[in-house]
PDB file of C-alpha atoms in Angstrom:
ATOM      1  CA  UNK A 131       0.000   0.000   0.000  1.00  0.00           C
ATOM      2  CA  UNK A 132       2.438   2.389   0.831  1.00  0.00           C
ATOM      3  CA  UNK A 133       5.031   1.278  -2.212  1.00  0.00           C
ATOM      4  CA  UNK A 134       1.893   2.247  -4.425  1.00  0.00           C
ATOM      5  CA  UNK A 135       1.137   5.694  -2.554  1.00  0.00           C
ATOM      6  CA  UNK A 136       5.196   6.988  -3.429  1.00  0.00           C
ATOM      7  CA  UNK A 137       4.598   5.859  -6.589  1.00  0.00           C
ATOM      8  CA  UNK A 138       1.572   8.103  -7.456  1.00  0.00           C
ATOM      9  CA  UNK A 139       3.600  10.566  -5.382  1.00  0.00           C
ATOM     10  CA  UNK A 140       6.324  10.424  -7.576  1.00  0.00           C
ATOM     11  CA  UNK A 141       4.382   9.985 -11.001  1.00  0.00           C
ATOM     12  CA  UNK A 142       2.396  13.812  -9.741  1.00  0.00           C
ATOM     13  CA  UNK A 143       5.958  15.017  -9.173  1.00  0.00           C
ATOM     14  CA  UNK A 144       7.456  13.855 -12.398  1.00  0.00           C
ATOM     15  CA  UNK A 145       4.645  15.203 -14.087  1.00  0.00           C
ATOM     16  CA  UNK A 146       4.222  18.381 -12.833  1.00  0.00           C
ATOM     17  CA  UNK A 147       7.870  18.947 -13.032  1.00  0.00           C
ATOM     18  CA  UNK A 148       7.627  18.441 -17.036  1.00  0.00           C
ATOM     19  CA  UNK A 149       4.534  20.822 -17.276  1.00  0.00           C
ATOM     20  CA  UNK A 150       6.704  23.586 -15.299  1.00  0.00           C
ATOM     21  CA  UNK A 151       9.790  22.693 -17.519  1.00  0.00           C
ATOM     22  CA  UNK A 152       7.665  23.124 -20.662  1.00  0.00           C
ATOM     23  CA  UNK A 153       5.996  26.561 -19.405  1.00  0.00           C
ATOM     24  CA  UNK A 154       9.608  27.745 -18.817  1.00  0.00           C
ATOM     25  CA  UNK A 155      10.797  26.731 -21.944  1.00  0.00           C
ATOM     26  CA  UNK A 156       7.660  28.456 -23.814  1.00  0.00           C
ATOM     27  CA  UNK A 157       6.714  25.041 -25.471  1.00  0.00           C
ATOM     28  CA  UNK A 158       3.349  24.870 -26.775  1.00  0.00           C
ATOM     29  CA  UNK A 159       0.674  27.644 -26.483  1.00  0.00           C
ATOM     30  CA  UNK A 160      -1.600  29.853 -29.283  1.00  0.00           C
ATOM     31  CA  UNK A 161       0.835  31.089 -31.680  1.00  0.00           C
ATOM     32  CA  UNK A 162      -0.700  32.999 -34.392  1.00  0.00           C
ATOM     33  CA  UNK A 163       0.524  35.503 -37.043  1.00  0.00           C
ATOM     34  CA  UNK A 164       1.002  39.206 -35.902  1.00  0.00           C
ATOM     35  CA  UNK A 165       1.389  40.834 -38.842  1.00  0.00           C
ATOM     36  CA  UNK A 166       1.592  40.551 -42.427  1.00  0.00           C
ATOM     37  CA  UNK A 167       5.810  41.062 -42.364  1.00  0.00           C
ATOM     38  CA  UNK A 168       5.327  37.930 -39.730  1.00  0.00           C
ATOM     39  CA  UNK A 169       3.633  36.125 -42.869  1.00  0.00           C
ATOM     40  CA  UNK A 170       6.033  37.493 -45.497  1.00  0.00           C
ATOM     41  CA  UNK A 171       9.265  35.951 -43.492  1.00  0.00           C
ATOM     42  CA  UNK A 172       7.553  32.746 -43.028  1.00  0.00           C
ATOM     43  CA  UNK A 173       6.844  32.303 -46.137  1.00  0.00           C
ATOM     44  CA  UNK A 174      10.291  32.954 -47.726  1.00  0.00           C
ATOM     45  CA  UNK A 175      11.707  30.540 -45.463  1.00  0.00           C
ATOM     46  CA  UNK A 176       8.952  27.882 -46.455  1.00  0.00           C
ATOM     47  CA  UNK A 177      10.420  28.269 -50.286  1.00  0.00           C
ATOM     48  CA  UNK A 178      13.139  29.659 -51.689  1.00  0.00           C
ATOM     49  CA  UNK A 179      12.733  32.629 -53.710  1.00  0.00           C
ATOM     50  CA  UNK A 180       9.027  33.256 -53.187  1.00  0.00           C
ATOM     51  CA  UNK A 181       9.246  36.930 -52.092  1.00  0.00           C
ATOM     52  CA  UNK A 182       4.930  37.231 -51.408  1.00  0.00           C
ATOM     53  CA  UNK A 183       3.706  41.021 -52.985  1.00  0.00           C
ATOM     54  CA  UNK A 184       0.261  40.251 -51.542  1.00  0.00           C
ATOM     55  CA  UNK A 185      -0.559  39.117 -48.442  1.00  0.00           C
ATOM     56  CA  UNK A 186      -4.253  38.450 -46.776  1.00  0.00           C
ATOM     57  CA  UNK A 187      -4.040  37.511 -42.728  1.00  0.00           C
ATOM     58  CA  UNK A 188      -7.240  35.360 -40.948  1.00  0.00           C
ATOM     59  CA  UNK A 189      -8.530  37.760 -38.350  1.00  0.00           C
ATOM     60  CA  UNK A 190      -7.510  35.093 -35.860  1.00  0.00           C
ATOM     61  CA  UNK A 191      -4.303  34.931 -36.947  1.00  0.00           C
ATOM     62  CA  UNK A 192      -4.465  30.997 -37.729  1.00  0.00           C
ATOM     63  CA  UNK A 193      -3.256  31.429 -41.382  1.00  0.00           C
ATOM     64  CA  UNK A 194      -2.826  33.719 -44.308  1.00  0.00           C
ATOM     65  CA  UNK A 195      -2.493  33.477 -48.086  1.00  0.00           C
ATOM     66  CA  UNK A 196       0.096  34.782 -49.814  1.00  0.00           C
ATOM     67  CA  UNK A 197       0.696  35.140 -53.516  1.00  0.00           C
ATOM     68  CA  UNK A 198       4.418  36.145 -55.234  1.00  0.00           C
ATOM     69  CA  UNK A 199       5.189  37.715 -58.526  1.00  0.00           C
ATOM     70  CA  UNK A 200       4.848  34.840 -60.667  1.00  0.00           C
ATOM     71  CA  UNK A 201       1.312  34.064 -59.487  1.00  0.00           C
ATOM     72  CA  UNK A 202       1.941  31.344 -57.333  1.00  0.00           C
ATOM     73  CA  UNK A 203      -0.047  31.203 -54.538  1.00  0.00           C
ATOM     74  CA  UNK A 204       1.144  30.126 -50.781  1.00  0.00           C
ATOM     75  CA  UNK A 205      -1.566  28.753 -47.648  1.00  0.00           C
ATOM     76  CA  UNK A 206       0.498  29.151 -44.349  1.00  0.00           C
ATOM     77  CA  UNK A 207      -1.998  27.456 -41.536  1.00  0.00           C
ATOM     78  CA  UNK A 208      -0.447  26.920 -38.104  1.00  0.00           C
ATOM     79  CA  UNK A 209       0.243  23.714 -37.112  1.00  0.00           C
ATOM     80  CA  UNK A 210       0.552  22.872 -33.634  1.00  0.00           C
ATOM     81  CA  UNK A 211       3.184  25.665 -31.989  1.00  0.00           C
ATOM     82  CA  UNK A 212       4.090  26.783 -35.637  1.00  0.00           C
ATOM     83  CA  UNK A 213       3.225  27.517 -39.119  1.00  0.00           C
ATOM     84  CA  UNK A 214       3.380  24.650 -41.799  1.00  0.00           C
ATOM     85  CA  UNK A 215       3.026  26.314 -45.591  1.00  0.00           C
ATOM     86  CA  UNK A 216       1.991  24.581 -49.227  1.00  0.00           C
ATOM     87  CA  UNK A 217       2.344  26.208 -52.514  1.00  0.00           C
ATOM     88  CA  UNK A 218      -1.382  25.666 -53.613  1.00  0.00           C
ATOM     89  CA  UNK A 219      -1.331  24.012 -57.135  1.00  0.00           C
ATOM     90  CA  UNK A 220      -5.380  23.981 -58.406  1.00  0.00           C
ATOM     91  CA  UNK A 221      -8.950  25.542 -56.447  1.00  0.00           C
ATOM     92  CA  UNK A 222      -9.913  22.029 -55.982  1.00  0.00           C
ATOM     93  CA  UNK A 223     -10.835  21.834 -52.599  1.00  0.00           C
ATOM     94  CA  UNK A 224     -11.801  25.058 -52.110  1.00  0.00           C
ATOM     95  CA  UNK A 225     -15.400  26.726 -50.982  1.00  0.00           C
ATOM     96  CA  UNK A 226     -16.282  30.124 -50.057  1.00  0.00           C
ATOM     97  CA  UNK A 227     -18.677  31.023 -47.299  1.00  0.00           C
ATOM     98  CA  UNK A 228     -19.441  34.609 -47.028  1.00  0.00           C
ATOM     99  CA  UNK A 229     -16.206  35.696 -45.247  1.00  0.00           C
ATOM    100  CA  UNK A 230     -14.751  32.370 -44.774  1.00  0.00           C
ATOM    101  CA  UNK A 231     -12.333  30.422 -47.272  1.00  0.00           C
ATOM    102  CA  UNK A 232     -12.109  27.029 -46.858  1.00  0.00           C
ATOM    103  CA  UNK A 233      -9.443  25.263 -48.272  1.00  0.00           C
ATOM    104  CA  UNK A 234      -8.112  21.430 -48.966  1.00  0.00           C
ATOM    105  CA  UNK A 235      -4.746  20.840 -50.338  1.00  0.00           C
ATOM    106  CA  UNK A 236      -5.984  16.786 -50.556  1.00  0.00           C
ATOM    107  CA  UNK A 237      -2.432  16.259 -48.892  1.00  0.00           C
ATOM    108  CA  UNK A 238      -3.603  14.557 -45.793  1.00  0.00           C
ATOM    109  CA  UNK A 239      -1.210  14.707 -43.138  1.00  0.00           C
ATOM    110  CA  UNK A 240      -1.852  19.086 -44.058  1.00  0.00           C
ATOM    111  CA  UNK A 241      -5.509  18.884 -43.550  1.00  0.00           C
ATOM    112  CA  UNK A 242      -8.297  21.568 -44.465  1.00  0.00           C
ATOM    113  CA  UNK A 243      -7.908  24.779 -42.830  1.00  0.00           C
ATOM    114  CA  UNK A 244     -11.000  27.805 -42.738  1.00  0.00           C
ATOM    115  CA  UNK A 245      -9.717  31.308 -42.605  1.00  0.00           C
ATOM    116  CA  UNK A 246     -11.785  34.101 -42.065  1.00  0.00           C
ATOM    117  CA  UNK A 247     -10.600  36.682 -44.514  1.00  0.00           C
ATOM    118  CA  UNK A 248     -13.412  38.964 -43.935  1.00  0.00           C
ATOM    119  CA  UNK A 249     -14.059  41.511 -47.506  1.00  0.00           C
ATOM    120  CA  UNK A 250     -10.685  39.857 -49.232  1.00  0.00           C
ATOM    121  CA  UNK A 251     -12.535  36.176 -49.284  1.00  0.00           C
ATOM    122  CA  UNK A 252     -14.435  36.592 -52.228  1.00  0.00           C
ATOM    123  CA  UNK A 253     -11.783  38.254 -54.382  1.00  0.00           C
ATOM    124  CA  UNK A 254      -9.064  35.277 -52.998  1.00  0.00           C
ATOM    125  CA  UNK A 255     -11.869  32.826 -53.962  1.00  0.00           C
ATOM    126  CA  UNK A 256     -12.174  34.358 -57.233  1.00  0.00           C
ATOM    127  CA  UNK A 257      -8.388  34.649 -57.929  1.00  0.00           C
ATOM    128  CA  UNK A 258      -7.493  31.005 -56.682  1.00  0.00           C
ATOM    129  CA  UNK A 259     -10.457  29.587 -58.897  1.00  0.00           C
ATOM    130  CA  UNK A 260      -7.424  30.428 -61.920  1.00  0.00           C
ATOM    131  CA  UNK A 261      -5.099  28.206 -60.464  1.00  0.00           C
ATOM    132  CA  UNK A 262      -3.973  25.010 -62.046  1.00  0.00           C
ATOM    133  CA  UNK A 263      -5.291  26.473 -65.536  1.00  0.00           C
ATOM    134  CA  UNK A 264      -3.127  26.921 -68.295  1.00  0.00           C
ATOM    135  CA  UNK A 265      -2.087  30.861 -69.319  1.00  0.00           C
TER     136      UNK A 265
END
């Protein structure tokens, strides 16, 4: 009885101890994007040479959309404590709500992500319907 109370003593310890390690270490929490220079930077490191000259932000701060000179077209959607980005490719997978995009890359382990892009989601729904067709 008492071997099996230290143990629970010392699991609550152990755990407790990794939960104050992790809050120290700033592991974890709600990231989102702060700005649209936040965006930019993330999305140059995401590809090489795709320098974004528009830039849309979800008022939440979830994700953006970002498209570069040469029309190609980047989702950034956060992904646990940070930002995972695709180059979109066609508008499959894609469906407008009023303010809300919702888009599906059909990669799986990406998922769907909804971004509420307030005015600027009908004219991003409108532009990404081009993608994927030949110019």
């Amino acid at each position: 009885m008492i071997a099996t109370l230290v143990q629970i003593a010392v699991s609550l310890f152990a755990v407790l101890a990794l939960a104050a390690l992790a809050r120290r270490m700033s592991l974890g929490g709600d990231v989102r994007l702060r700005d649209k220079a936040e965006a930019c930077a993330l999305a140059e490191a995401a590809v090489c040479g795709f320098s974004p000259v528009e830039v849309t932000l979800d008022k939440a701060g979830i994700g953006a959309l970002l498209r570069d000179a040469q029309d190609r077209v980047m989702l950034l959607k956060r992904h646990g404590a940070h930002f995972a980005a695709r180059l979109l490719a066609s508008h499959e997978g894609l469906r407008l709500d009023r303010n809300f995009l919702t888009i599906s890359t059909g990669e799986r382990t990406f998922g769907t992500v909804t971004l509420d892009l307030g005015g600027e989601a009908q004219a991003w729904a409108g532009s990404l319907r081009r993608l994927g067709k030949a110019r």
